[in-house]
Short mmCIF file of C-alpha atoms and ligand atoms in Angstrom, two decimals:
data_model
loop_
_atom_site.label_atom_id
_atom_site.label_comp_id
_atom_site.label_asym_id
_atom_site.label_seq_id
_atom_site.Cartn_x
_atom_site.Cartn_y
_atom_site.Cartn_z
CA MET A 653 23.60 30.57 -4.47
CA PRO A 654 26.57 32.67 -2.74
CA ALA A 655 26.65 33.75 0.30
CA ILE A 656 24.94 37.22 1.05
CA THR A 657 26.62 39.70 2.86
CA ASN A 658 27.92 43.35 3.77
CA HIS A 659 31.28 42.92 0.80
CA MET A 660 28.50 42.56 -1.86
CA PRO A 661 28.35 45.78 -4.24
CA THR A 662 24.95 47.82 -3.33
CA ALA A 663 23.48 47.51 -5.87
CA GLU A 664 23.48 44.15 -6.39
CA LEU A 665 21.96 43.54 -2.78
CA GLN A 666 19.70 46.35 -4.05
CA ALA A 667 18.67 44.19 -6.92
CA LEU A 668 18.24 40.89 -4.93
CA ASP A 669 15.83 43.36 -2.72
CA SER A 670 13.35 44.27 -4.83
CA ALA A 671 13.38 40.60 -6.60
CA HIS A 672 12.46 39.11 -2.98
CA HIS A 673 11.24 41.09 -0.45
CA MET A 674 8.56 43.18 0.05
CA HIS A 675 8.52 46.38 2.22
CA PRO A 676 6.13 47.64 4.63
CA PHE A 677 3.94 50.56 3.18
CA THR A 678 6.11 51.00 0.26
CA ASN A 679 5.36 51.05 -3.96
CA GLY A 680 7.59 48.03 -4.60
CA ASP A 681 7.86 49.49 -8.23
CA GLU A 682 9.30 52.80 -7.38
CA LEU A 683 11.41 51.11 -5.08
CA ALA A 684 12.93 48.93 -7.62
CA ALA A 685 13.64 51.51 -9.63
CA LYS A 686 15.26 53.83 -7.27
CA GLY A 687 17.13 50.91 -5.03
CA ALA A 688 16.55 51.08 -0.83
CA ARG A 689 19.56 52.74 1.17
CA VAL A 690 20.90 49.57 2.46
CA ILE A 691 21.82 50.13 5.89
CA THR A 692 25.20 47.98 7.44
CA ARG A 693 25.53 48.86 10.63
CA ALA A 694 24.99 51.20 13.31
CA LYS A 695 26.97 52.61 16.97
CA GLY A 696 25.00 55.31 19.20
CA VAL A 697 22.81 58.10 17.14
CA TYR A 698 24.48 56.76 13.42
CA LEU A 699 23.65 54.62 10.55
CA THR A 700 26.04 53.41 8.21
CA ASP A 701 25.26 52.37 4.82
CA SER A 702 26.49 50.51 2.60
CA GLU A 703 28.64 52.96 0.56
CA GLY A 704 30.34 53.64 4.27
CA VAL A 705 28.16 56.80 4.19
CA GLU A 706 27.31 57.90 8.18
CA ILE A 707 23.65 58.85 8.73
CA LEU A 708 22.03 60.58 12.05
CA ASP A 709 19.09 59.06 13.01
CA GLY A 710 16.57 61.69 13.80
CA MET A 711 14.11 58.47 13.86
CA ALA A 712 15.58 56.67 16.21
CA GLY A 713 14.77 53.59 14.10
CA LEU A 714 10.61 53.75 13.71
CA TRP A 715 10.22 55.83 16.70
CA CYS A 716 11.45 52.96 18.92
CA VAL A 717 16.19 52.92 19.86
CA ASN A 718 15.72 54.89 23.02
CA ILE A 719 19.06 54.08 23.96
CA GLY A 720 20.86 54.33 20.50
CA TYR A 721 22.09 51.62 18.85
CA GLY A 722 25.27 49.02 19.74
CA ARG A 723 24.97 48.51 23.25
CA ASP A 724 26.83 45.32 23.77
CA GLU A 725 25.51 44.82 27.41
CA LEU A 726 21.93 43.59 25.40
CA ALA A 727 23.85 41.56 23.29
CA GLU A 728 25.57 39.58 25.97
CA VAL A 729 21.71 39.17 27.92
CA ALA A 730 20.05 37.68 24.64
CA ALA A 731 23.16 35.81 23.83
CA ARG A 732 22.97 34.05 27.79
CA GLN A 733 19.18 33.97 27.77
CA MET A 734 19.31 31.86 23.64
CA ARG A 735 21.47 29.10 25.61
CA GLU A 736 20.30 28.91 28.95
CA LEU A 737 15.89 29.16 27.94
CA PRO A 738 16.02 30.28 23.91
CA TYR A 739 12.08 29.55 24.53
CA TYR A 740 9.08 28.51 26.50
CA ASN A 741 5.79 29.78 26.18
CA THR A 742 3.12 31.52 28.98
CA PHE A 743 -0.17 29.14 27.78
CA PHE A 744 -0.54 26.57 30.24
CA GLN A 745 -0.24 27.58 33.42
CA THR A 746 3.57 27.65 32.67
CA THR A 747 6.15 30.95 33.37
CA HIS A 748 9.65 31.76 33.12
CA VAL A 749 12.28 34.38 34.87
CA PRO A 750 12.62 36.43 32.36
CA ALA A 751 8.68 37.56 31.94
CA ILE A 752 8.64 37.46 35.83
CA ALA A 753 10.80 40.04 35.95
CA LEU A 754 9.86 42.47 33.03
CA ALA A 755 6.18 41.81 34.15
CA SER A 756 7.82 43.37 37.95
CA LYS A 757 10.01 45.89 36.25
CA ILE A 758 6.81 47.55 33.96
CA ALA A 759 4.98 47.42 37.19
CA GLU A 760 7.25 49.42 39.12
CA LEU A 761 7.92 52.12 36.29
CA ALA A 762 4.13 52.79 35.62
CA PRO A 763 2.21 54.78 37.16
CA GLY A 764 -0.66 54.36 39.75
CA ASP A 765 -2.49 50.97 40.17
CA LEU A 766 -1.18 49.76 36.53
CA ASN A 767 0.63 46.89 37.53
CA HIS A 768 -0.16 43.68 35.61
CA VAL A 769 1.41 43.08 31.80
CA PHE A 770 -0.16 40.96 28.91
CA PHE A 771 2.90 40.29 26.59
CA ALA A 772 2.90 40.50 22.74
CA ALA A 773 5.53 41.19 20.29
CA GLY A 774 4.62 44.58 19.63
CA GLY A 775 2.41 47.74 19.10
CA SER A 776 -0.63 45.85 16.70
CA GLU A 777 -0.27 43.20 18.71
CA ALA A 778 -1.38 44.57 21.84
CA ASN A 779 -3.73 46.79 20.93
CA ASP A 780 -5.48 43.64 19.09
CA THR A 781 -5.20 42.40 22.65
CA ASN A 782 -6.55 45.80 24.21
CA ILE A 783 -9.94 45.33 22.00
CA ARG A 784 -10.42 41.91 22.87
CA MET A 785 -9.58 42.61 26.38
CA VAL A 786 -12.00 45.86 27.25
CA ARG A 787 -14.82 44.26 25.62
CA THR A 788 -14.04 41.18 27.59
CA TYR A 789 -14.09 43.03 30.91
CA TRP A 790 -17.37 44.57 30.12
CA ASP A 791 -18.86 41.31 29.59
CA ALA A 792 -17.38 40.37 32.86
CA LYS A 793 -19.44 43.36 34.52
CA GLY A 794 -22.89 41.83 32.70
CA LYS A 795 -22.56 44.78 30.67
CA PRO A 796 -22.39 42.96 27.48
CA ASP A 797 -23.23 45.90 25.19
CA LYS A 798 -20.17 48.30 26.06
CA LYS A 799 -18.83 47.52 22.91
CA ILE A 800 -18.07 50.30 20.97
CA ILE A 801 -13.87 51.94 21.17
CA ILE A 802 -13.62 55.48 20.50
CA SER A 803 -10.13 56.55 18.88
CA ARG A 804 -9.55 59.20 16.58
CA LYS A 805 -9.27 60.63 12.91
CA ASN A 806 -5.47 59.92 12.30
CA ALA A 807 -4.54 58.34 15.47
CA TYR A 808 -2.13 55.21 14.38
CA HIS A 809 -2.74 51.83 16.50
CA GLY A 810 -0.66 49.43 14.32
CA SER A 811 -1.23 47.32 10.46
CA SER A 812 -3.55 44.22 12.11
CA MET A 813 -7.19 43.99 10.90
CA GLY A 814 -7.99 44.95 14.92
CA SER A 815 -5.35 48.09 15.42
CA ALA A 816 -5.66 49.56 11.88
CA SER A 817 -9.18 50.00 13.03
CA LEU A 818 -8.58 50.99 15.36
CA GLY A 819 -6.44 53.76 13.61
CA GLY A 820 -7.75 56.59 12.33
CA MET A 821 -5.26 56.72 8.72
CA ALA A 822 -8.07 56.83 5.72
CA GLY A 823 -5.68 55.48 3.58
CA MET A 824 -5.41 51.92 5.16
CA HIS A 825 -8.42 51.81 6.35
CA ALA A 826 -9.17 52.01 2.00
CA GLN A 827 -7.41 48.69 1.96
CA GLY A 828 -8.46 44.92 2.84
CA GLY A 829 -12.19 46.04 4.81
CA MET A 830 -11.70 47.99 7.58
CA PRO A 831 -12.56 49.32 10.28
CA ILE A 832 -13.86 46.16 12.34
CA PRO A 833 -17.36 46.80 13.37
CA ASP A 834 -18.06 49.18 16.40
CA ILE A 835 -14.70 51.13 16.27
CA HIS A 836 -15.88 54.81 16.27
CA HIS A 837 -13.91 57.74 15.06
CA ILE A 838 -13.80 61.71 16.60
CA ASN A 839 -11.31 64.61 15.09
CA GLN A 840 -7.74 64.69 16.36
CA PRO A 841 -6.70 68.21 18.52
CA ASP A 842 -4.70 69.39 15.47
CA TRP A 843 -4.85 72.72 16.14
CA TRP A 844 -2.51 73.86 12.65
CA ALA A 845 -4.81 72.06 9.79
CA GLU A 846 -7.83 72.15 11.40
CA GLY A 847 -8.33 74.67 14.13
CA GLY A 848 -9.30 77.44 11.93
CA ASP A 849 -10.16 80.96 12.85
CA MET A 850 -10.44 79.40 16.76
CA THR A 851 -7.67 79.77 19.60
CA PRO A 852 -5.20 76.83 20.20
CA GLU A 853 -7.18 76.28 24.00
CA ALA A 854 -10.81 76.56 22.67
CA PHE A 855 -10.40 74.65 19.74
CA GLY A 856 -8.84 71.83 21.94
CA LEU A 857 -11.52 72.01 24.37
CA ALA A 858 -14.00 71.46 21.63
CA ARG A 859 -12.62 68.98 20.10
CA ALA A 860 -12.13 67.16 23.72
CA GLN A 861 -16.12 67.46 23.98
CA GLU A 862 -16.57 65.81 21.05
CA LEU A 863 -15.52 62.31 23.06
CA GLU A 864 -18.75 63.77 25.13
CA ALA A 865 -20.95 64.11 22.36
CA ALA A 866 -20.00 60.44 20.75
CA ILE A 867 -20.26 58.82 23.89
CA GLN A 868 -24.13 60.74 24.42
CA ASP A 869 -25.30 59.83 20.60
CA LEU A 870 -23.36 56.50 21.21
CA GLY A 871 -25.15 55.23 24.34
CA GLU A 872 -22.98 55.17 27.07
CA ASP A 873 -23.62 51.46 27.23
CA ARG A 874 -22.90 50.70 24.56
CA VAL A 875 -19.11 52.40 24.84
CA ALA A 876 -16.28 50.96 25.83
CA ALA A 877 -13.12 52.72 26.01
CA PHE A 878 -11.63 55.55 24.12
CA ILE A 879 -8.20 55.37 23.03
CA ALA A 880 -5.50 57.74 21.78
CA GLU A 881 -1.65 58.21 21.99
CA PRO A 882 -0.58 60.92 24.60
CA VAL A 883 0.74 62.70 21.60
CA GLN A 884 0.53 61.49 17.81
CA GLY A 885 3.54 59.99 16.28
CA ALA A 886 2.95 58.74 12.49
CA GLY A 887 0.02 61.29 12.27
CA GLY A 888 2.62 64.01 12.35
CA VAL A 889 3.64 64.84 15.85
CA ILE A 890 0.88 66.42 16.29
CA VAL A 891 0.49 68.13 20.06
CA ALA A 892 -3.07 68.47 21.68
CA PRO A 893 -3.35 72.30 22.83
CA ASP A 894 -3.22 72.42 26.57
CA SER A 895 -7.57 72.39 26.87
CA TYR A 896 -7.49 68.89 25.56
CA TRP A 897 -6.80 66.26 27.80
CA PRO A 898 -7.74 67.36 31.31
CA GLU A 899 -11.04 67.71 29.46
CA ILE A 900 -11.07 63.92 27.96
CA GLN A 901 -9.76 62.59 31.54
CA ARG A 902 -12.62 64.60 32.96
CA ILE A 903 -15.34 63.03 30.55
CA CYS A 904 -13.49 59.49 30.84
CA ASP A 905 -13.80 60.21 34.74
CA LYS A 906 -17.98 60.76 35.07
CA TYR A 907 -19.42 58.28 32.32
CA GLU A 908 -17.91 54.66 32.64
CA ILE A 909 -15.65 54.19 30.07
CA LEU A 910 -11.77 53.00 29.89
CA LEU A 911 -9.52 55.32 28.67
CA ILE A 912 -6.24 53.31 26.83
CA ALA A 913 -3.48 55.64 26.72
CA ASP A 914 -1.57 54.02 23.51
CA GLU A 915 2.30 54.76 24.45
CA VAL A 916 3.65 52.34 22.20
CA ILE A 917 5.97 55.90 21.23
CA THR A 918 5.42 57.80 24.06
CA GLY A 919 6.28 55.16 26.86
CA PHE A 920 9.65 55.01 28.27
CA GLY A 921 11.14 58.27 28.16
CA ARG A 922 10.27 59.50 24.93
CA THR A 923 8.52 62.86 26.64
CA GLY A 924 11.05 63.39 29.16
CA ASN A 925 8.83 60.74 31.44
CA TRP A 926 9.17 57.01 31.65
CA PHE A 927 5.42 57.45 30.02
CA GLY A 928 3.32 59.73 28.41
CA CYS A 929 0.66 60.17 30.51
CA GLN A 930 2.95 61.45 33.63
CA THR A 931 4.18 64.41 30.89
CA LEU A 932 0.30 65.24 29.96
CA ASN A 933 -0.92 64.40 33.16
CA ILE A 934 -3.66 62.15 32.68
CA ARG A 935 -4.80 58.67 34.26
CA PRO A 936 -5.30 55.36 31.69
CA ASP A 937 -6.90 52.73 32.89
CA ILE A 938 -4.51 50.53 30.33
CA MET A 939 -1.78 51.58 28.46
CA THR A 940 0.11 49.75 25.23
CA ILE A 941 3.99 49.57 25.05
CA ALA A 942 6.51 48.48 23.00
CA LYS A 943 9.16 49.87 20.65
CA GLY A 944 11.37 51.76 23.56
CA LEU A 945 10.60 49.15 25.84
CA SER A 946 13.71 47.48 24.13
CA SER A 947 14.38 50.10 21.98
CA GLY A 948 13.80 47.60 19.36
CA TYR A 949 16.69 45.11 19.59
CA GLN A 950 14.23 42.95 20.42
CA PRO A 951 10.21 42.70 18.62
CA VAL A 952 8.26 43.22 22.54
CA GLY A 953 5.07 44.68 23.65
CA GLY A 954 2.23 44.08 25.77
CA SER A 955 -0.86 45.79 27.53
CA VAL A 956 -0.66 47.54 31.09
CA VAL A 957 -3.61 47.30 32.61
CA SER A 958 -4.93 48.34 36.19
CA ASP A 959 -5.67 46.41 39.51
CA GLU A 960 -9.58 47.16 38.59
CA VAL A 961 -9.46 46.03 35.30
CA ALA A 962 -6.84 42.47 35.93
CA LYS A 963 -9.25 41.36 38.97
CA THR A 964 -12.10 41.66 36.96
CA LEU A 965 -10.87 39.36 34.34
CA GLY A 966 -9.16 37.45 36.60
CA GLY A 967 -12.44 35.27 36.71
CA VAL A 968 -12.40 35.13 32.77
CA GLU A 969 -10.67 32.40 30.53
CA PHE A 970 -9.50 35.03 28.28
CA ASN A 971 -8.90 32.98 24.91
CA HIS A 972 -5.97 34.79 24.07
CA GLY A 973 -2.44 35.00 23.67
CA TYR A 974 0.51 34.84 21.09
CA THR A 975 2.92 32.45 20.55
CA TYR A 976 5.63 34.81 21.44
CA SER A 977 3.22 37.02 24.49
CA GLY A 978 6.72 37.07 26.75
CA HIS A 979 8.99 35.58 25.11
CA PRO A 980 12.04 34.76 27.20
CA VAL A 981 14.86 36.67 24.97
CA ALA A 982 13.19 39.24 23.79
CA ALA A 983 11.91 39.94 27.66
CA ALA A 984 15.70 39.80 29.13
CA VAL A 985 17.16 41.69 26.01
CA ALA A 986 14.00 44.75 27.48
CA LEU A 987 14.95 44.18 30.67
CA GLU A 988 18.53 45.06 30.31
CA ASN A 989 17.34 48.10 28.16
CA LEU A 990 15.30 48.79 31.17
CA ARG A 991 17.62 48.50 33.29
CA ILE A 992 20.09 50.69 31.30
CA LEU A 993 17.52 53.47 30.82
CA GLU A 994 18.00 53.53 34.67
CA GLU A 995 20.76 53.38 35.53
CA GLU A 996 22.83 55.50 33.20
CA GLY A 997 19.78 58.23 34.11
CA ILE A 998 18.30 58.80 30.78
CA VAL A 999 15.23 59.50 30.85
CA ASP A 1000 16.05 62.50 33.29
CA ARG A 1001 18.70 63.66 31.17
CA VAL A 1002 16.20 63.94 28.63
CA ARG A 1003 13.38 65.82 30.93
CA ALA A 1004 16.24 68.40 32.65
CA GLU A 1005 19.14 68.65 29.54
CA THR A 1006 18.69 67.71 26.53
CA ALA A 1007 14.81 67.86 25.43
CA PRO A 1008 15.04 71.49 26.85
CA TYR A 1009 18.66 72.14 24.51
CA LEU A 1010 16.57 70.38 21.20
CA ALA A 1011 13.31 72.71 22.20
CA GLU A 1012 14.92 75.98 22.06
CA LYS A 1013 17.06 74.79 18.82
CA TRP A 1014 14.14 73.03 17.24
CA HIS A 1015 12.05 76.74 17.54
CA SER A 1016 14.36 78.33 16.14
CA LEU A 1017 13.48 77.00 13.10
CA GLY A 1018 10.68 78.88 13.04
CA ASP A 1019 12.22 81.58 11.43
CA HIS A 1020 12.98 79.50 8.12
CA PRO A 1021 10.71 80.74 5.75
CA LEU A 1022 8.84 77.58 5.02
CA VAL A 1023 8.31 76.49 8.16
CA GLY A 1024 5.15 77.07 10.17
CA GLU A 1025 4.65 76.49 13.40
CA THR A 1026 7.22 74.15 15.25
CA ARG A 1027 6.17 71.53 18.32
CA ILE A 1028 7.38 69.54 20.85
CA VAL A 1029 7.16 67.33 23.82
CA GLY A 1030 10.74 65.80 25.15
CA MET A 1031 12.09 64.28 22.36
CA MET A 1032 9.64 63.89 19.72
CA ALA A 1033 8.86 67.00 17.51
CA SER A 1034 7.22 67.81 14.44
CA LEU A 1035 7.79 71.23 12.52
CA ALA A 1036 4.66 72.10 9.96
CA LEU A 1037 5.91 72.99 5.82
CA THR A 1038 3.32 76.40 4.47
CA PRO A 1039 4.09 78.74 1.84
CA ASP A 1040 1.91 81.53 4.06
CA LYS A 1041 3.09 81.30 8.27
CA ALA A 1042 0.34 83.86 8.27
CA SER A 1043 -2.93 82.34 7.11
CA ARG A 1044 -1.68 78.48 8.09
CA ALA A 1045 -1.98 77.87 4.09
CA LYS A 1046 -1.38 74.43 2.34
CA PHE A 1047 0.51 73.73 0.05
CA ALA A 1048 -1.56 73.69 -3.94
CA SER A 1049 0.74 70.46 -4.16
CA ASP A 1050 -0.93 67.20 -3.51
CA PRO A 1051 -0.40 66.85 0.38
CA GLY A 1052 3.50 64.96 1.11
CA THR A 1053 4.55 66.28 -2.21
CA VAL A 1054 6.15 68.91 -0.59
CA GLY A 1055 7.28 66.61 2.33
CA TYR A 1056 8.87 64.70 0.08
CA ILE A 1057 11.07 66.58 -0.89
CA CYS A 1058 12.42 67.42 2.27
CA ARG A 1059 12.51 64.73 3.32
CA GLU A 1060 14.36 63.82 0.24
CA ARG A 1061 16.81 66.49 0.81
CA CYS A 1062 17.52 65.56 4.80
CA PHE A 1063 18.21 62.62 3.68
CA ALA A 1064 21.24 63.83 0.84
CA ASN A 1065 22.19 65.63 4.04
CA ASN A 1066 22.99 62.29 5.92
CA LEU A 1067 20.63 63.24 7.99
CA ILE A 1068 17.01 60.55 8.78
CA MET A 1069 13.77 62.91 9.25
CA ARG A 1070 10.81 61.82 8.52
CA HIS A 1071 7.36 63.20 6.25
CA VAL A 1072 4.00 63.24 7.54
CA GLY A 1073 1.93 64.93 4.64
CA ASP A 1074 3.54 68.26 4.89
CA ARG A 1075 4.93 68.08 8.30
CA MET A 1076 8.14 67.03 9.11
CA VAL A 1077 9.01 64.89 12.10
CA ILE A 1078 12.03 63.77 14.21
CA SER A 1079 12.67 61.38 17.46
CA PRO A 1080 15.71 60.83 17.45
CA PRO A 1081 17.63 58.55 20.36
CA LEU A 1082 17.25 59.69 23.56
CA VAL A 1083 21.29 59.69 23.94
CA ILE A 1084 21.69 61.84 21.80
CA THR A 1085 24.23 64.53 22.65
CA LYS A 1086 23.75 68.48 22.44
CA ALA A 1087 26.34 68.24 19.74
CA GLU A 1088 25.11 65.85 17.76
CA ILE A 1089 21.48 68.16 18.28
CA ASP A 1090 23.31 70.68 16.68
CA THR A 1091 24.47 68.66 13.87
CA LEU A 1092 20.85 67.54 13.74
CA ILE A 1093 19.72 71.30 13.51
CA ASP A 1094 22.02 72.27 10.94
CA ARG A 1095 21.58 69.51 8.51
CA ALA A 1096 17.40 69.83 8.75
CA ARG A 1097 18.35 74.06 8.19
CA ARG A 1098 20.09 72.95 5.13
CA ALA A 1099 17.94 70.37 4.18
CA LEU A 1100 15.06 73.17 4.09
CA ASP A 1101 16.68 75.62 2.22
CA GLU A 1102 17.37 73.75 -0.55
CA CYS A 1103 13.93 72.01 -0.70
CA HIS A 1104 13.03 76.06 -0.06
CA ALA A 1105 14.92 76.19 -3.55
CA GLN A 1106 13.41 73.75 -5.59
CA LEU A 1107 10.04 74.53 -4.60
CA ARG A 1108 10.96 77.84 -6.06
CA GLU A 1109 12.52 76.50 -8.88
CA ARG A 1110 9.89 73.84 -9.20
CA ASP A 1111 7.05 76.68 -9.30
CA LEU A 1112 5.70 74.58 -5.69
CA LEU A 1113 5.28 77.53 -3.28
CA LYS A 1114 1.93 78.38 -4.23
CA MET A 1115 -1.03 77.85 -1.58
CA ALA A 1116 -3.88 76.07 -1.97
CA SER A 1117 -6.98 78.08 -2.23
N1 PXG B 2113 0.55 52.00 18.29
C1 PXG B 2113 1.26 53.71 18.14
C2 PXG B 2113 1.32 54.32 18.79
C3 PXG B 2113 2.57 53.43 17.38
O1 PXG B 2113 2.75 54.46 17.08
C4 PXG B 2113 1.58 50.79 16.88
C5 PXG B 2113 0.75 50.96 17.39
C6 PXG B 2113 2.05 49.35 16.45
O2 PXG B 2113 3.42 48.99 16.82
P1 PXG B 2113 3.71 47.64 16.12
O3 PXG B 2113 4.88 47.08 16.87
O4 PXG B 2113 2.95 46.73 15.93
O5 PXG B 2113 4.74 48.49 14.84
C7 PXG B 2113 2.66 52.24 16.68
C8 PXG B 2113 4.06 51.98 15.39
C9 PXG B 2113 5.28 55.59 11.10
C10 PXG B 2113 4.96 53.99 11.11
O6 PXG B 2113 5.14 55.46 9.87
C11 PXG B 2113 4.86 54.31 13.24
C12 PXG B 2113 4.88 53.23 13.85
C13 PXG B 2113 4.85 51.60 13.06
C14 PXG B 2113 5.13 52.01 11.35
C15 PXG B 2113 5.82 53.04 10.93
O7 PXG B 2113 5.75 56.09 11.60
N2 PXG B 2113 4.24 53.07 14.68
#
């Protein structure tokens, strides 16, 4: 077989891709008919495809490339670490400098007494760790009946059996026998889609109080933990009303329930602080981290755990771990990524300058005839597409039909903006400049105009009854 390189014609690469490569969350036949867009390189906030077209990456890869593409420092660190110690495990009473240094740095950056890290290769693995960890914690406390973890519908916590069970994605649960036992889901705080006639504040409170009702219903002595993303990401950048999180915190404090903040997307500057729980003023006992921890340059994640949880687990042999827990190359690269985020003041700049600028521009899209609510926290934002703003109507077409058309128009305008159903979402690299934000907004507006024209032509502007 000839070497497969960037220099091959796009069609040949696409044919080989569909012949041998199975894509996540993708209908393979549909993709084969169309051909995947081949991404060949990237720099800053721009991707380049195999036809030489530059695309503004409004999603930072998959919510992860916080420092932007093409930072040589990370490549240098990876090469150095591979030469010195490419791999060693931390299972059998051994450790290594990259794992020590990264755990120490995370403990320094994390709020409160979240001072201990159990490493994984990504967010799914870390959330699987959390399931076993909170149950083992309550065993160690002499409360083995506390096993149930409460989560939320439309949450995303990963794709493994455990983490997808924690998640509240109906389409995932329908495949492969999920959820696993002792996971319970309450409703999400999505006011736009589900708030009916309530004010956002009353709705946020009501949705938070579903946690209390669930605890009382299931029995305080059986509930181990509540898990939630500070801002739902994959669910559509759903920002809870202001009343929601203080009430959730009150409920977790009142009952003996561990609070797990899944910071896989919201961590490492995405919300304008190091962690989303700081932006939303919540005090988790455990945080899930991944993605921005290494800006996606290496697969690494973990569970960051409070002093109290770590102390309780200290006397137990926790029969859990991954070959790549604390992988030295991934750890060294993550540490360099954190150095860049910190020393270049990237998180501070997001909070003080670029996120407020993006917010102003993002909200300006609210005057578009297709756009209902515009929501943004730091550098993650969404807009709801609607055929009628005043009534917050949904489209008569299947959910996602309009979102998909809009996403295709974004793609055609060399902007990557995702759709989640009929919501459009962005999560750009944190290094995006004001000029690049202007470009992003211009392209988004053009895509919205083109989408609107298509909907009119195809008679898709009808409201669901
Ligand atoms: N928790 C959250 C909050 C996530 O967003 C995971 C856990 C799982 O992490 P890993 O590293 O195992 O993928 C995620 C991942 C999407 C999309 O379509 C989002 C994620 C992954 C894949 C697709 O928005 N988030």
